[in-house]
Amino acid sequence: MKRTLISLLAAGAFLVSPVVLADTLTVSAAASLTNAYTEIGKNFEAKNPGDKVEFNFGASGALLQQILQGAPVDVFASADQATMDKAVAENMVKKDTRVDFVGNGLVVIVPVDSQLSITSLQDLRGDNVKHVAMGNPDTTPNARYARAAMQKDSVWEAVEPKLVLGANVRQSLSYVSRGEVEAGFVFSTDAKQDEGKVKVALVVPTVAAGEKVGEWVPNPIVYPIAETTQNKSKLAADFMAYVLSDEGQGVLAKYGFVPIKEMTK
């Protein structure tokens, strides 16, 4: 009997499958990526059963500050190059993993029922525009682009007193969609998310490449992504590869982003 029991236990040992530990990937991403990345995360989890992707969305500059202060983040996706440059300079991301993955545009939006005619940034000086929403230029890429564009067109000093600053681009979108301001600066993709409540009044033709006034590049704005130096997840490289894959790029395009392949033609 004893020999039989031992034999059964030994045989059973060969039938036990090795335990595969689930992994959790933490991604800090620009607020404008909220809808697209939420869908991308669900798709990625479906391809990696048991593994989880947790997102932290916010203004790119604020997200970088969190990483600098020790927040456990595996992948960082910024809405601008300047913030990622800072991440590299502070040794917060692995430089050799940095890659551009998508493009966006800067627009001025108004409430959907607005009768305002905004054909240039100069129109924001008018008395009929009392409040203009955008993020904080110190932490929010879209606001930094907007400020630089207004400085270039010599309207910044006139518009600055009218500004209502949001914590991130989605808050600026909310101010406009609720009719609390006459106009606001957001990314093209953000405007698309609230098409029933806002409309695009002006596509800003040029944006600042960095923080210095006078550094200009045409739209679209290019988003970079990179692994952080503290990354402990085996999923980081695979997630970034999925974002750059045809499927991942298709999801981004669905939400109004410009696929990276179209920007490099």
Short mmCIF file of C-alpha atoms in Angstrom, two decimals:
data_model
loop_
_atom_site.label_atom_id
_atom_site.label_comp_id
_atom_site.label_asym_id
_atom_site.label_seq_id
_atom_site.Cartn_x
_atom_site.Cartn_y
_atom_site.Cartn_z
CA MET A 1 0.00 0.00 0.00
CA LYS A 2 2.78 2.40 0.96
CA ARG A 3 4.66 1.64 -2.28
CA THR A 4 1.48 2.22 -4.32
CA LEU A 5 0.86 5.62 -2.68
CA ILE A 6 4.43 6.74 -3.29
CA SER A 7 4.19 5.60 -6.90
CA LEU A 8 0.97 7.60 -7.40
CA LEU A 9 2.46 10.72 -5.87
CA ALA A 10 5.55 10.42 -8.04
CA ALA A 11 3.46 9.96 -11.16
CA GLY A 12 1.30 12.92 -10.21
CA ALA A 13 4.33 15.14 -9.93
CA PHE A 14 4.84 14.82 -13.67
CA LEU A 15 1.26 15.95 -14.31
CA VAL A 16 1.50 19.26 -12.43
CA SER A 17 2.03 22.18 -14.80
CA PRO A 18 4.67 24.73 -13.86
CA VAL A 19 3.23 27.86 -12.24
CA VAL A 20 3.42 30.93 -14.46
CA LEU A 21 3.27 34.11 -12.40
CA ALA A 22 1.07 36.89 -13.74
CA ASP A 23 2.70 40.25 -14.36
CA THR A 24 1.38 43.79 -13.97
CA LEU A 25 2.60 46.59 -16.23
CA THR A 26 2.23 50.19 -15.04
CA VAL A 27 2.03 52.79 -17.81
CA SER A 28 2.02 56.55 -17.25
CA ALA A 29 0.60 58.22 -20.35
CA ALA A 30 -0.47 61.66 -21.52
CA ALA A 31 -4.11 62.46 -20.80
CA SER A 32 -4.88 62.74 -24.52
CA LEU A 33 -4.15 59.02 -24.84
CA THR A 34 -6.83 58.00 -22.32
CA ASN A 35 -9.41 56.51 -24.66
CA ALA A 36 -7.02 54.93 -27.14
CA TYR A 37 -4.71 53.44 -24.51
CA THR A 38 -7.62 52.09 -22.48
CA GLU A 39 -8.67 50.05 -25.52
CA ILE A 40 -5.08 49.11 -26.32
CA GLY A 41 -4.65 47.92 -22.74
CA LYS A 42 -7.70 45.64 -22.97
CA ASN A 43 -6.47 44.20 -26.26
CA PHE A 44 -3.00 43.60 -24.83
CA GLU A 45 -4.42 41.84 -21.76
CA ALA A 46 -6.49 39.60 -24.05
CA LYS A 47 -3.28 38.57 -25.81
CA ASN A 48 -1.55 37.97 -22.47
CA PRO A 49 -4.06 36.10 -20.26
CA GLY A 50 -3.52 36.70 -16.57
CA ASP A 51 -1.31 39.75 -17.07
CA LYS A 52 -2.60 43.25 -16.27
CA VAL A 53 -1.95 46.75 -17.58
CA GLU A 54 -2.55 49.61 -15.16
CA PHE A 55 -2.66 53.17 -16.51
CA ASN A 56 -1.96 56.51 -14.92
CA PHE A 57 -3.17 59.33 -17.19
CA GLY A 58 -2.33 63.00 -16.70
CA ALA A 59 -0.35 65.98 -17.94
CA SER A 60 3.01 64.76 -19.28
CA GLY A 61 5.03 67.11 -17.08
CA ALA A 62 3.12 66.09 -13.95
CA LEU A 63 3.62 62.42 -14.78
CA LEU A 64 7.37 62.96 -15.13
CA GLN A 65 7.46 64.65 -11.74
CA GLN A 66 5.75 61.60 -10.24
CA ILE A 67 8.38 59.35 -11.78
CA LEU A 68 11.14 61.61 -10.48
CA GLN A 69 9.62 61.30 -7.00
CA GLY A 70 9.71 57.51 -7.15
CA ALA A 71 6.31 56.49 -8.51
CA PRO A 72 6.52 52.85 -9.69
CA VAL A 73 6.16 53.20 -13.46
CA ASP A 74 7.37 50.78 -16.14
CA VAL A 75 6.53 52.69 -19.36
CA PHE A 76 6.19 56.43 -19.98
CA ALA A 77 4.35 57.92 -22.98
CA SER A 78 4.59 61.70 -23.37
CA ALA A 79 2.61 64.11 -25.56
CA ASP A 80 5.78 66.04 -26.40
CA GLN A 81 9.47 65.60 -27.05
CA ALA A 82 10.57 68.20 -24.48
CA THR A 83 9.20 66.22 -21.53
CA MET A 84 10.79 63.01 -22.77
CA ASP A 85 14.07 64.88 -23.26
CA LYS A 86 13.91 65.81 -19.57
CA ALA A 87 13.20 62.20 -18.65
CA VAL A 88 16.31 61.13 -20.56
CA ALA A 89 18.41 63.90 -18.99
CA GLU A 90 17.28 62.84 -15.51
CA ASN A 91 18.02 59.18 -16.34
CA MET A 92 14.38 58.30 -15.73
CA VAL A 93 13.94 56.37 -18.99
CA LYS A 94 16.12 54.01 -20.98
CA LYS A 95 17.32 56.14 -23.87
CA ASP A 96 17.80 53.20 -26.22
CA THR A 97 14.12 52.20 -25.87
CA ARG A 98 12.74 55.65 -26.76
CA VAL A 99 10.69 55.68 -29.94
CA ASP A 100 8.12 57.96 -31.59
CA PHE A 101 4.80 56.14 -31.93
CA VAL A 102 2.04 58.51 -33.08
CA GLY A 103 1.14 62.06 -34.10
CA ASN A 104 -1.54 64.57 -33.12
CA GLY A 105 -2.59 68.14 -33.93
CA LEU A 106 -3.33 71.32 -31.98
CA VAL A 107 -6.73 72.99 -32.41
CA VAL A 108 -8.88 75.74 -30.96
CA ILE A 109 -12.37 74.51 -30.05
CA VAL A 110 -15.61 76.27 -29.10
CA PRO A 111 -18.94 74.96 -27.72
CA VAL A 112 -20.94 73.24 -30.45
CA ASP A 113 -23.64 75.96 -30.42
CA SER A 114 -21.15 78.85 -30.44
CA GLN A 115 -21.63 81.58 -33.04
CA LEU A 116 -18.04 82.81 -32.70
CA SER A 117 -15.97 83.05 -35.85
CA ILE A 118 -12.33 82.23 -35.07
CA THR A 119 -10.28 82.18 -38.24
CA SER A 120 -6.92 83.03 -36.65
CA LEU A 121 -5.35 83.32 -33.23
CA GLN A 122 -5.80 87.08 -33.52
CA ASP A 123 -9.55 86.56 -33.06
CA LEU A 124 -8.92 85.43 -29.46
CA ARG A 125 -8.12 89.07 -28.65
CA GLY A 126 -11.73 90.09 -29.30
CA ASP A 127 -14.07 91.33 -26.55
CA ASN A 128 -16.49 88.48 -27.37
CA VAL A 129 -13.86 86.00 -26.14
CA LYS A 130 -13.73 86.46 -22.38
CA HIS A 131 -12.27 83.12 -21.31
CA VAL A 132 -9.88 80.71 -23.05
CA ALA A 133 -9.15 77.25 -21.61
CA MET A 134 -5.85 75.44 -21.83
CA GLY A 135 -3.56 73.50 -19.54
CA ASN A 136 -0.73 74.84 -17.44
CA PRO A 137 2.22 75.58 -19.78
CA ASP A 138 4.64 74.45 -17.06
CA THR A 139 3.31 70.89 -17.06
CA THR A 140 1.00 70.43 -20.05
CA PRO A 141 2.40 70.00 -23.58
CA ASN A 142 -0.70 71.23 -25.39
CA ALA A 143 -0.59 74.46 -23.37
CA ARG A 144 3.12 74.89 -24.06
CA TYR A 145 2.42 74.53 -27.77
CA ALA A 146 -0.50 76.96 -27.51
CA ARG A 147 1.53 79.57 -25.66
CA ALA A 148 4.34 79.37 -28.19
CA ALA A 149 1.90 79.68 -31.09
CA MET A 150 0.29 82.74 -29.52
CA GLN A 151 3.68 84.28 -28.82
CA LYS A 152 4.61 83.75 -32.44
CA ASP A 153 1.43 85.53 -33.57
CA SER A 154 1.90 88.31 -30.98
CA VAL A 155 -1.37 87.64 -29.16
CA TRP A 156 -0.06 86.03 -25.95
CA GLU A 157 -0.08 89.21 -23.84
CA ALA A 158 -3.66 89.99 -24.85
CA VAL A 159 -4.95 86.45 -24.26
CA GLU A 160 -3.03 85.56 -21.08
CA PRO A 161 -5.43 87.47 -18.74
CA LYS A 162 -8.33 85.48 -20.21
CA LEU A 163 -6.84 82.07 -19.53
CA VAL A 164 -8.55 79.39 -17.47
CA LEU A 165 -5.89 76.76 -16.76
CA GLY A 166 -6.76 73.09 -16.46
CA ALA A 167 -4.73 70.36 -14.81
CA ASN A 168 -4.52 68.57 -18.17
CA VAL A 169 -5.91 68.75 -21.69
CA ARG A 170 -9.03 66.75 -20.82
CA GLN A 171 -10.00 69.30 -18.18
CA SER A 172 -9.64 72.07 -20.77
CA LEU A 173 -11.92 70.07 -23.06
CA SER A 174 -14.45 69.78 -20.26
CA TYR A 175 -14.49 73.55 -19.68
CA VAL A 176 -15.39 74.11 -23.33
CA SER A 177 -17.90 71.27 -23.61
CA ARG A 178 -19.78 72.61 -20.56
CA GLY A 179 -19.84 76.11 -22.04
CA GLU A 180 -17.85 77.60 -19.16
CA VAL A 181 -15.42 79.30 -21.57
CA GLU A 182 -15.77 80.70 -25.07
CA ALA A 183 -12.80 78.80 -26.53
CA GLY A 184 -10.01 76.42 -25.63
CA PHE A 185 -6.83 74.77 -26.87
CA VAL A 186 -6.83 70.97 -27.07
CA PHE A 187 -5.36 68.25 -29.23
CA SER A 188 -7.30 67.16 -32.32
CA THR A 189 -8.00 63.80 -30.73
CA ASP A 190 -9.53 65.40 -27.63
CA ALA A 191 -11.96 67.39 -29.77
CA LYS A 192 -12.98 64.16 -31.46
CA GLN A 193 -13.97 62.63 -28.11
CA ASP A 194 -16.62 65.31 -27.50
CA GLU A 195 -17.84 65.98 -31.04
CA GLY A 196 -21.43 66.39 -29.87
CA LYS A 197 -20.53 69.18 -27.46
CA VAL A 198 -17.61 71.00 -29.10
CA LYS A 199 -16.47 71.88 -32.60
CA VAL A 200 -13.10 72.78 -34.07
CA ALA A 201 -12.90 76.48 -34.86
CA LEU A 202 -9.25 76.62 -35.90
CA VAL A 203 -6.46 74.18 -36.68
CA VAL A 204 -3.26 75.76 -35.41
CA PRO A 205 -0.87 75.50 -38.39
CA THR A 206 2.40 75.46 -36.47
CA VAL A 207 3.53 74.43 -33.00
CA ALA A 208 6.65 74.82 -30.94
CA ALA A 209 9.16 71.98 -31.11
CA GLY A 210 10.48 72.75 -27.64
CA GLU A 211 10.26 75.27 -24.86
CA LYS A 212 12.24 77.98 -26.62
CA VAL A 213 10.21 80.50 -28.57
CA GLY A 214 11.13 80.33 -32.24
CA GLU A 215 11.65 76.56 -32.46
CA TRP A 216 8.92 75.57 -34.89
CA VAL A 217 7.78 72.44 -36.63
CA PRO A 218 4.56 71.84 -38.57
CA ASN A 219 1.74 69.72 -37.23
CA PRO A 220 1.42 66.89 -36.40
CA ILE A 221 2.88 66.84 -32.92
CA VAL A 222 4.89 63.66 -32.31
CA TYR A 223 4.48 61.51 -29.18
CA PRO A 224 7.42 59.45 -27.80
CA ILE A 225 7.30 56.37 -25.55
CA ALA A 226 10.06 54.65 -23.53
CA GLU A 227 10.74 52.15 -20.78
CA THR A 228 11.63 53.69 -17.44
CA THR A 229 14.97 52.86 -15.82
CA GLN A 230 13.09 51.37 -12.87
CA ASN A 231 11.03 49.03 -15.07
CA LYS A 232 10.59 45.62 -13.46
CA SER A 233 7.93 44.23 -15.78
CA LYS A 234 8.68 41.68 -18.48
CA LEU A 235 5.73 43.16 -20.41
CA ALA A 236 7.20 46.60 -21.14
CA ALA A 237 8.91 45.79 -24.45
CA ASP A 238 5.95 43.71 -25.62
CA PHE A 239 3.49 46.50 -24.81
CA MET A 240 5.54 49.05 -26.71
CA ALA A 241 5.80 46.65 -29.65
CA TYR A 242 2.02 46.25 -29.62
CA VAL A 243 1.50 50.04 -29.64
CA LEU A 244 3.72 50.20 -32.75
CA SER A 245 2.09 47.18 -34.42
CA ASP A 246 -0.48 47.55 -37.18
CA GLU A 247 -3.20 46.58 -34.71
CA GLY A 248 -2.09 49.08 -32.09
CA GLN A 249 -1.69 51.83 -34.64
CA GLY A 250 -5.16 51.03 -35.94
CA VAL A 251 -6.63 51.65 -32.50
CA LEU A 252 -4.81 54.97 -32.25
CA ALA A 253 -6.06 55.97 -35.72
CA LYS A 254 -9.60 55.09 -34.65
CA TYR A 255 -9.34 57.81 -31.99
CA GLY A 256 -7.99 60.39 -34.41
CA PHE A 257 -4.23 60.02 -33.99
CA VAL A 258 -1.88 60.02 -36.98
CA PRO A 259 -0.14 56.62 -37.36
CA ILE A 260 3.62 56.93 -37.25
CA LYS A 261 4.01 55.31 -40.69
CA GLU A 262 1.97 58.10 -42.26
CA MET A 263 4.26 60.69 -40.69
CA THR A 264 7.42 59.14 -42.07
CA LYS A 265 6.30 58.75 -45.70
#
